[in-house]
mmCIF file of C-alpha atoms and ligand atoms in Angstrom:
data_model
loop_
_atom_site.group_PDB
_atom_site.id
_atom_site.type_symbol
_atom_site.label_atom_id
_atom_site.label_comp_id
_atom_site.label_asym_id
_atom_site.label_seq_id
_atom_site.Cartn_x
_atom_site.Cartn_y
_atom_site.Cartn_z
ATOM 1 C CA MET M 26 -0.044 -0.059 -0.051
ATOM 2 C CA THR M 27 1.314 3.807 -0.614
ATOM 3 C CA MET M 28 1.552 5.015 2.690
ATOM 4 C CA ASP M 29 1.226 9.153 1.657
ATOM 5 C CA ALA M 30 1.809 12.117 4.004
ATOM 6 C CA HIS M 31 -1.755 13.438 4.215
ATOM 7 C CA ARG M 32 -3.118 9.930 5.464
ATOM 8 C CA LEU M 33 -0.360 9.677 7.747
ATOM 9 C CA ARG M 34 -0.920 12.632 9.496
ATOM 10 C CA TYR M 35 -4.144 11.184 10.470
ATOM 11 C CA LEU M 36 -2.696 8.301 11.756
ATOM 12 C CA LYS M 37 -0.408 10.296 13.507
ATOM 13 C CA ALA M 38 -3.313 12.257 15.029
ATOM 14 C CA LEU M 39 -4.684 8.646 15.538
ATOM 15 C CA ASP M 40 -1.589 8.126 17.755
ATOM 16 C CA ILE M 41 -1.075 4.864 15.465
ATOM 17 C CA ASP M 42 2.430 3.485 15.171
ATOM 18 C CA VAL M 43 1.839 2.324 11.115
ATOM 19 C CA TRP M 44 4.062 -0.250 9.581
ATOM 20 C CA VAL M 45 4.478 0.199 5.871
ATOM 21 C CA SER M 46 7.887 -0.552 3.645
ATOM 22 C CA ARG M 47 11.271 1.124 3.879
ATOM 23 C CA GLY M 48 10.762 3.013 0.316
ATOM 24 C CA ALA M 49 7.060 4.247 1.768
ATOM 25 C CA ALA M 50 8.772 5.405 4.738
ATOM 26 C CA GLU M 51 11.350 7.519 3.223
ATOM 27 C CA GLU M 52 8.508 8.673 1.022
ATOM 28 C CA VAL M 53 6.568 9.854 3.958
ATOM 29 C CA VAL M 54 9.895 11.763 5.740
ATOM 30 C CA ARG M 55 10.233 13.349 2.326
ATOM 31 C CA ALA M 56 6.921 14.786 2.088
ATOM 32 C CA GLU M 57 6.329 15.729 5.675
ATOM 33 C CA ALA M 58 9.746 17.228 5.327
ATOM 34 C CA ALA M 59 8.558 19.190 2.183
ATOM 35 C CA SER M 60 5.258 20.277 4.205
ATOM 36 C CA VAL M 61 7.316 22.370 7.245
ATOM 37 C CA PRO M 62 9.783 25.342 6.907
ATOM 38 C CA PRO M 63 13.254 24.099 5.766
ATOM 39 C CA GLU M 64 14.713 25.312 8.933
ATOM 40 C CA GLN M 65 12.452 23.149 10.927
ATOM 41 C CA ALA M 66 12.952 20.239 7.872
ATOM 42 C CA ALA M 67 15.934 18.427 9.886
ATOM 43 C CA ASN M 68 13.514 18.127 13.118
ATOM 44 C CA VAL M 69 10.863 16.380 11.190
ATOM 45 C CA SER M 70 10.215 12.649 13.091
ATOM 46 C CA VAL M 71 7.617 10.563 11.815
ATOM 47 C CA ASN M 72 6.709 7.827 13.894
ATOM 48 C CA VAL M 73 6.549 4.579 11.353
ATOM 49 C CA ASN M 74 7.587 1.104 11.572
ATOM 50 C CA VAL M 75 9.515 -0.367 8.947
ATOM 51 C CA GLY M 76 8.616 -3.821 8.346
ATOM 52 C CA ALA M 77 5.473 -5.999 8.007
ATOM 53 C CA GLN M 78 2.802 -4.575 5.637
ATOM 54 C CA HIS M 79 -0.184 -6.573 5.835
ATOM 55 C CA ALA M 80 -2.766 -7.497 8.277
ATOM 56 C CA ALA M 81 -4.141 -11.284 8.600
ATOM 57 C CA PRO M 82 -4.868 -13.260 5.270
ATOM 58 C CA LEU M 83 -8.205 -12.340 4.088
ATOM 59 C CA ARG M 84 -10.454 -15.367 5.123
ATOM 60 C CA PRO M 85 -13.724 -15.424 3.703
ATOM 61 C CA VAL M 86 -16.500 -17.348 6.128
ATOM 62 C CA GLU M 87 -19.638 -18.743 4.789
ATOM 63 C CA PRO M 88 -22.153 -16.327 3.672
ATOM 64 C CA LEU M 89 -24.267 -15.341 6.508
ATOM 65 C CA GLN M 90 -28.488 -14.041 5.533
ATOM 66 C CA PRO M 91 -30.165 -11.596 7.796
ATOM 67 C CA SER M 92 -31.640 -13.486 10.588
ATOM 68 C CA VAL M 93 -34.808 -11.643 10.244
ATOM 69 C CA VAL M 94 -37.436 -11.145 7.789
ATOM 70 C CA SER M 95 -39.340 -8.349 7.775
ATOM 71 C CA PRO M 96 -42.103 -5.850 6.203
ATOM 72 C CA VAL M 97 -39.424 -3.350 6.728
ATOM 73 C CA ALA M 98 -37.329 -4.526 3.984
ATOM 74 C CA ALA M 99 -40.161 -3.242 1.399
ATOM 75 C CA LEU M 100 -39.527 0.091 2.486
ATOM 76 C CA ASP M 101 -38.073 2.985 0.421
ATOM 77 C CA TRP M 102 -35.637 5.655 2.560
ATOM 78 C CA PHE M 103 -38.718 8.032 3.273
ATOM 79 C CA GLU M 104 -40.975 5.436 4.811
ATOM 80 C CA LEU M 105 -37.857 3.768 6.695
ATOM 81 C CA GLU M 106 -36.836 7.158 7.914
ATOM 82 C CA ALA M 107 -40.379 7.465 9.046
ATOM 83 C CA ALA M 108 -40.865 4.170 10.619
ATOM 84 C CA VAL M 109 -37.639 4.801 12.433
ATOM 85 C CA LYS M 110 -38.922 7.902 14.075
ATOM 86 C CA ALA M 111 -42.498 6.809 15.210
ATOM 87 C CA CYS M 112 -41.243 3.341 16.349
ATOM 88 C CA THR M 113 -42.267 1.707 19.749
ATOM 89 C CA LYS M 114 -41.698 -1.605 19.196
ATOM 90 C CA CYS M 115 -39.321 -2.050 22.616
ATOM 91 C CA ALA M 116 -39.433 0.202 25.477
ATOM 92 C CA LEU M 117 -36.436 2.254 24.616
ATOM 93 C CA HIS M 118 -38.742 4.505 22.843
ATOM 94 C CA ARG M 119 -39.918 5.702 26.095
ATOM 95 C CA THR M 120 -36.780 6.806 27.243
ATOM 96 C CA ARG M 121 -34.848 7.947 24.547
ATOM 97 C CA LYS M 122 -34.759 11.950 23.306
ATOM 98 C CA ASN M 123 -34.353 11.246 19.805
ATOM 99 C CA PRO M 124 -34.404 8.353 17.444
ATOM 100 C CA VAL M 125 -31.108 8.059 15.838
ATOM 101 C CA PHE M 126 -31.785 6.768 12.188
ATOM 102 C CA GLY M 127 -28.145 7.198 10.472
ATOM 103 C CA VAL M 128 -26.164 9.489 8.445
ATOM 104 C CA GLY M 129 -23.916 10.051 5.294
ATOM 105 C CA SER M 130 -24.102 9.404 1.825
ATOM 106 C CA ARG M 131 -26.952 7.044 0.881
ATOM 107 C CA HIS M 132 -24.848 5.948 -2.145
ATOM 108 C CA ALA M 133 -21.830 5.203 0.483
ATOM 109 C CA GLN M 134 -19.362 2.528 -0.606
ATOM 110 C CA TRP M 135 -18.608 2.034 2.646
ATOM 111 C CA MET M 136 -20.667 1.759 5.190
ATOM 112 C CA VAL M 137 -20.181 1.653 9.187
ATOM 113 C CA ILE M 138 -21.971 -0.020 11.739
ATOM 114 C CA GLY M 139 -22.066 0.694 15.249
ATOM 115 C CA GLU M 140 -23.902 -0.491 18.752
ATOM 116 C CA ALA M 141 -26.260 1.891 19.795
ATOM 117 C CA PRO M 142 -26.511 6.030 20.488
ATOM 118 C CA GLY M 143 -24.840 7.192 23.500
ATOM 119 C CA ALA M 144 -26.063 10.370 25.413
ATOM 120 C CA ASP M 145 -24.605 12.877 22.782
ATOM 121 C CA GLU M 146 -26.150 10.745 20.063
ATOM 122 C CA ASP M 147 -29.580 10.695 21.621
ATOM 123 C CA ALA M 148 -29.390 14.405 22.601
ATOM 124 C CA GLN M 149 -28.186 15.278 18.571
ATOM 125 C CA GLY M 150 -30.051 12.551 16.765
ATOM 126 C CA GLU M 151 -26.827 11.408 14.722
ATOM 127 C CA PRO M 152 -24.520 8.250 15.300
ATOM 128 C CA PHE M 153 -21.086 9.088 16.671
ATOM 129 C CA VAL M 154 -20.848 12.483 17.535
ATOM 130 C CA GLY M 155 -19.396 12.306 20.859
ATOM 131 C CA ARG M 156 -15.604 11.658 21.540
ATOM 132 C CA ALA M 157 -15.655 8.077 20.293
ATOM 133 C CA GLY M 158 -17.385 9.756 17.069
ATOM 134 C CA GLN M 159 -14.659 12.115 16.592
ATOM 135 C CA LEU M 160 -11.947 9.114 16.766
ATOM 136 C CA LEU M 161 -14.486 7.556 14.370
ATOM 137 C CA ASN M 162 -14.122 10.225 11.798
ATOM 138 C CA SER M 163 -10.387 10.342 12.171
ATOM 139 C CA MET M 164 -10.457 6.403 11.406
ATOM 140 C CA ILE M 165 -12.577 7.101 8.243
ATOM 141 C CA LYS M 166 -10.026 9.555 7.096
ATOM 142 C CA ALA M 167 -7.003 7.157 7.936
ATOM 143 C CA VAL M 168 -8.783 5.019 4.899
ATOM 144 C CA GLY M 169 -8.754 8.199 2.854
ATOM 145 C CA LEU M 170 -12.318 9.221 3.129
ATOM 146 C CA LYS M 171 -14.459 11.721 4.990
ATOM 147 C CA ARG M 172 -17.130 11.441 7.116
ATOM 148 C CA GLU M 173 -19.918 12.390 4.429
ATOM 149 C CA ASP M 174 -18.559 10.070 1.917
ATOM 150 C CA VAL M 175 -19.636 7.140 3.937
ATOM 151 C CA TYR M 176 -22.942 5.884 5.778
ATOM 152 C CA ILE M 177 -22.786 5.267 9.467
ATOM 153 C CA ALA M 178 -25.937 3.616 11.094
ATOM 154 C CA ASN M 179 -26.062 1.910 14.593
ATOM 155 C CA ILE M 180 -27.661 -1.994 15.378
ATOM 156 C CA LEU M 181 -30.242 0.145 17.676
ATOM 157 C CA LYS M 182 -31.575 3.502 16.702
ATOM 158 C CA SER M 183 -32.427 4.458 20.335
ATOM 159 C CA ARG M 184 -30.329 4.879 23.005
ATOM 160 C CA PRO M 185 -30.326 1.930 25.974
ATOM 161 C CA PRO M 186 -30.334 3.780 29.622
ATOM 162 C CA ASN M 187 -27.016 4.404 30.817
ATOM 163 C CA ASN M 188 -25.476 2.900 27.824
ATOM 164 C CA ARG M 189 -25.841 -0.482 28.950
ATOM 165 C CA ASP M 190 -25.627 -3.650 26.198
ATOM 166 C CA PRO M 191 -28.137 -3.888 24.086
ATOM 167 C CA ALA M 192 -31.073 -6.485 25.168
ATOM 168 C CA PRO M 193 -31.923 -9.205 22.679
ATOM 169 C CA GLU M 194 -35.380 -8.378 22.226
ATOM 170 C CA GLU M 195 -34.214 -4.696 21.378
ATOM 171 C CA VAL M 196 -31.750 -6.427 18.513
ATOM 172 C CA THR M 197 -34.524 -8.175 17.554
ATOM 173 C CA ALA M 198 -37.101 -5.578 17.254
ATOM 174 C CA CYS M 199 -34.380 -2.826 15.655
ATOM 175 C CA ILE M 200 -32.273 -5.063 13.092
ATOM 176 C CA PRO M 201 -34.318 -4.879 10.610
ATOM 177 C CA TYR M 202 -34.395 -1.544 9.981
ATOM 178 C CA LEU M 203 -30.252 -1.775 9.745
ATOM 179 C CA HIS M 204 -30.781 -4.484 7.200
ATOM 180 C CA ARG M 205 -32.835 -2.274 4.933
ATOM 181 C CA GLN M 206 -30.535 0.555 5.167
ATOM 182 C CA ILE M 207 -27.948 -1.892 3.813
ATOM 183 C CA GLU M 208 -29.871 -3.066 1.143
ATOM 184 C CA LEU M 209 -30.881 0.708 0.110
ATOM 185 C CA VAL M 210 -26.994 2.055 0.495
ATOM 186 C CA ASN M 211 -26.095 -1.202 -1.040
ATOM 187 C CA PRO M 212 -22.271 -0.644 -0.029
ATOM 188 C CA LYS M 213 -19.463 -2.222 -1.197
ATOM 189 C CA LEU M 214 -18.210 -3.130 2.122
ATOM 190 C CA LEU M 215 -19.309 -3.232 5.911
ATOM 191 C CA LEU M 216 -16.939 -2.198 8.750
ATOM 192 C CA CYS M 217 -18.389 -3.074 12.245
ATOM 193 C CA VAL M 218 -17.015 -0.835 15.148
ATOM 194 C CA GLY M 219 -17.187 -3.110 18.153
ATOM 195 C CA ARG M 220 -17.985 -6.388 19.513
ATOM 196 C CA ILE M 221 -21.634 -5.624 19.833
ATOM 197 C CA ALA M 222 -22.173 -4.559 16.224
ATOM 198 C CA ALA M 223 -19.866 -7.495 15.108
ATOM 199 C CA GLN M 224 -21.792 -10.272 16.538
ATOM 200 C CA ASN M 225 -25.431 -9.055 16.243
ATOM 201 C CA LEU M 226 -24.831 -8.265 12.554
ATOM 202 C CA LEU M 227 -22.970 -11.371 11.927
ATOM 203 C CA ASN M 228 -24.963 -13.560 14.169
ATOM 204 C CA THR M 229 -22.394 -14.732 16.053
ATOM 205 C CA ASP M 230 -21.107 -15.232 19.804
ATOM 206 C CA THR M 231 -17.808 -15.103 18.057
ATOM 207 C CA PRO M 232 -15.573 -13.020 20.391
ATOM 208 C CA ILE M 233 -14.117 -9.790 18.637
ATOM 209 C CA GLY M 234 -10.615 -10.901 18.824
ATOM 210 C CA LYS M 235 -11.341 -13.628 16.892
ATOM 211 C CA LEU M 236 -13.864 -11.858 14.448
ATOM 212 C CA ARG M 237 -11.324 -9.342 13.469
ATOM 213 C CA GLY M 238 -8.268 -9.971 10.952
ATOM 214 C CA GLN M 239 -10.847 -11.713 8.505
ATOM 215 C CA VAL M 240 -13.433 -10.879 6.109
ATOM 216 C CA HIS M 241 -17.038 -12.372 6.738
ATOM 217 C CA ARG M 242 -19.522 -11.967 4.547
ATOM 218 C CA LEU M 243 -22.975 -10.659 5.091
ATOM 219 C CA GLY M 244 -24.878 -12.307 1.895
ATOM 220 C CA ASN M 245 -22.072 -11.415 -0.852
ATOM 221 C CA ARG M 246 -21.290 -8.336 1.151
ATOM 222 C CA PRO M 247 -17.743 -8.208 2.478
ATOM 223 C CA VAL M 248 -17.774 -7.366 6.210
ATOM 224 C CA VAL M 249 -14.787 -6.263 8.585
ATOM 225 C CA VAL M 250 -14.626 -6.024 11.879
ATOM 226 C CA THR M 251 -12.517 -3.650 13.970
ATOM 227 C CA TYR M 252 -12.868 -2.467 17.841
ATOM 228 C CA HIS M 253 -15.166 0.416 18.647
ATOM 229 C CA PRO M 254 -13.559 3.866 18.838
ATOM 230 C CA ALA M 255 -14.595 4.305 22.541
ATOM 231 C CA TYR M 256 -12.768 0.973 23.478
ATOM 232 C CA LEU M 257 -9.819 2.351 21.274
ATOM 233 C CA LEU M 258 -10.082 5.705 23.527
ATOM 234 C CA ARG M 259 -9.795 3.532 26.349
ATOM 235 C CA SER M 260 -6.978 1.258 25.389
ATOM 236 C CA PRO M 261 -4.997 3.297 22.926
ATOM 237 C CA GLY M 262 -2.518 0.198 22.543
ATOM 238 C CA GLU M 263 -5.076 -1.342 20.471
ATOM 239 C CA LYS M 264 -5.007 1.323 18.062
ATOM 240 C CA ARG M 265 -2.356 -0.577 15.868
ATOM 241 C CA ARG M 266 -4.584 -3.830 15.402
ATOM 242 C CA ALA M 267 -7.647 -1.487 14.514
ATOM 243 C CA TRP M 268 -5.142 0.044 11.776
ATOM 244 C CA GLN M 269 -4.515 -3.741 10.485
ATOM 245 C CA ASP M 270 -8.324 -4.087 10.312
ATOM 246 C CA LEU M 271 -8.579 -0.630 8.326
ATOM 247 C CA VAL M 272 -5.808 -1.648 5.920
ATOM 248 C CA LEU M 273 -7.828 -5.453 5.779
ATOM 249 C CA ALA M 274 -10.997 -2.975 5.172
ATOM 250 C CA MET M 275 -8.576 -0.977 2.283
ATOM 251 C CA ASN M 276 -7.478 -3.878 0.719
ATOM 252 C CA THR M 277 -10.817 -5.736 0.707
ATOM 253 C CA MET M 278 -12.391 -2.764 -1.205
ATOM 254 C CA GLN M 279 -9.743 -2.703 -3.564
ATOM 255 C CA GLY M 280 -10.710 -6.358 -4.461
ATOM 256 C CA VAL M 281 -14.646 -5.585 -5.018
ATOM 257 C CA ALA M 282 -14.098 -2.179 -6.401
ATOM 258 C CA SER M 283 -15.338 -2.057 -9.960
HETATM 259 N N1 LIG Q 29 -21.431 4.400 20.000
HETATM 260 C C1 LIG Q 29 -22.032 3.699 18.756
HETATM 261 O O1 LIG Q 29 -21.956 2.604 18.637
HETATM 262 N N2 LIG Q 29 -22.865 4.164 18.034
HETATM 263 C C2 LIG Q 29 -23.047 5.943 18.389
HETATM 264 O O2 LIG Q 29 -23.873 6.370 17.461
HETATM 265 C C3 LIG Q 29 -22.345 6.344 19.250
HETATM 266 C C4 LIG Q 29 -21.534 5.851 19.907
#
């Protein structure tokens, strides 16, 4: 993969040690040096590790189909958003301030799937707007995209009180909305952030440590799993693995791009 200085800046902002080839590292150092005044160029230090370049090998698993068939599957965007806003299928509608439908390009090639709204998202009605959202934005930039280029949605559209894990019946009630969003956006790749998103989308109990590092399928669509940005904020040492996941996602996109 060619690593340009622009992308490296975001990776540095993520505080990620990046493993790149020696040639690429030199290219980055040159580009970085060129972007600062000559008197400062001698002091440019780029935090790259020269060595391994690839995440774990692509390992497709058996196709999985959406586990729930629902009338929601026939709705268009307008109807779907209205249905989510009016939804009372689980008790969370009583405690939420706002439903959180989803945001971004409805023609996106990348779709990011999170768990559920937190307090900030509940207040604003938009996914990933809090601290975790800022890190997610940096992760999106690290793969060369802007937040508005991707589509972002959650497994649950309503906030669970105190940010507890979604209950199974809440997921069963809500996940048809997400499946319909996926069909309507028709992205080339799904990026699941966090255990809850990955396990519910892939319908598995497998721990996240085993889900990441391989390419799963939802129908024919590739799914890559990485850590939740909120977890990465608590465990910054895992950002290196998250970067490997993003590299896997970028490689996978290259394979499916038409
Ligand atoms: N965490 C999530 O999983 N989704 C959000 O929208 C915000 C935080």
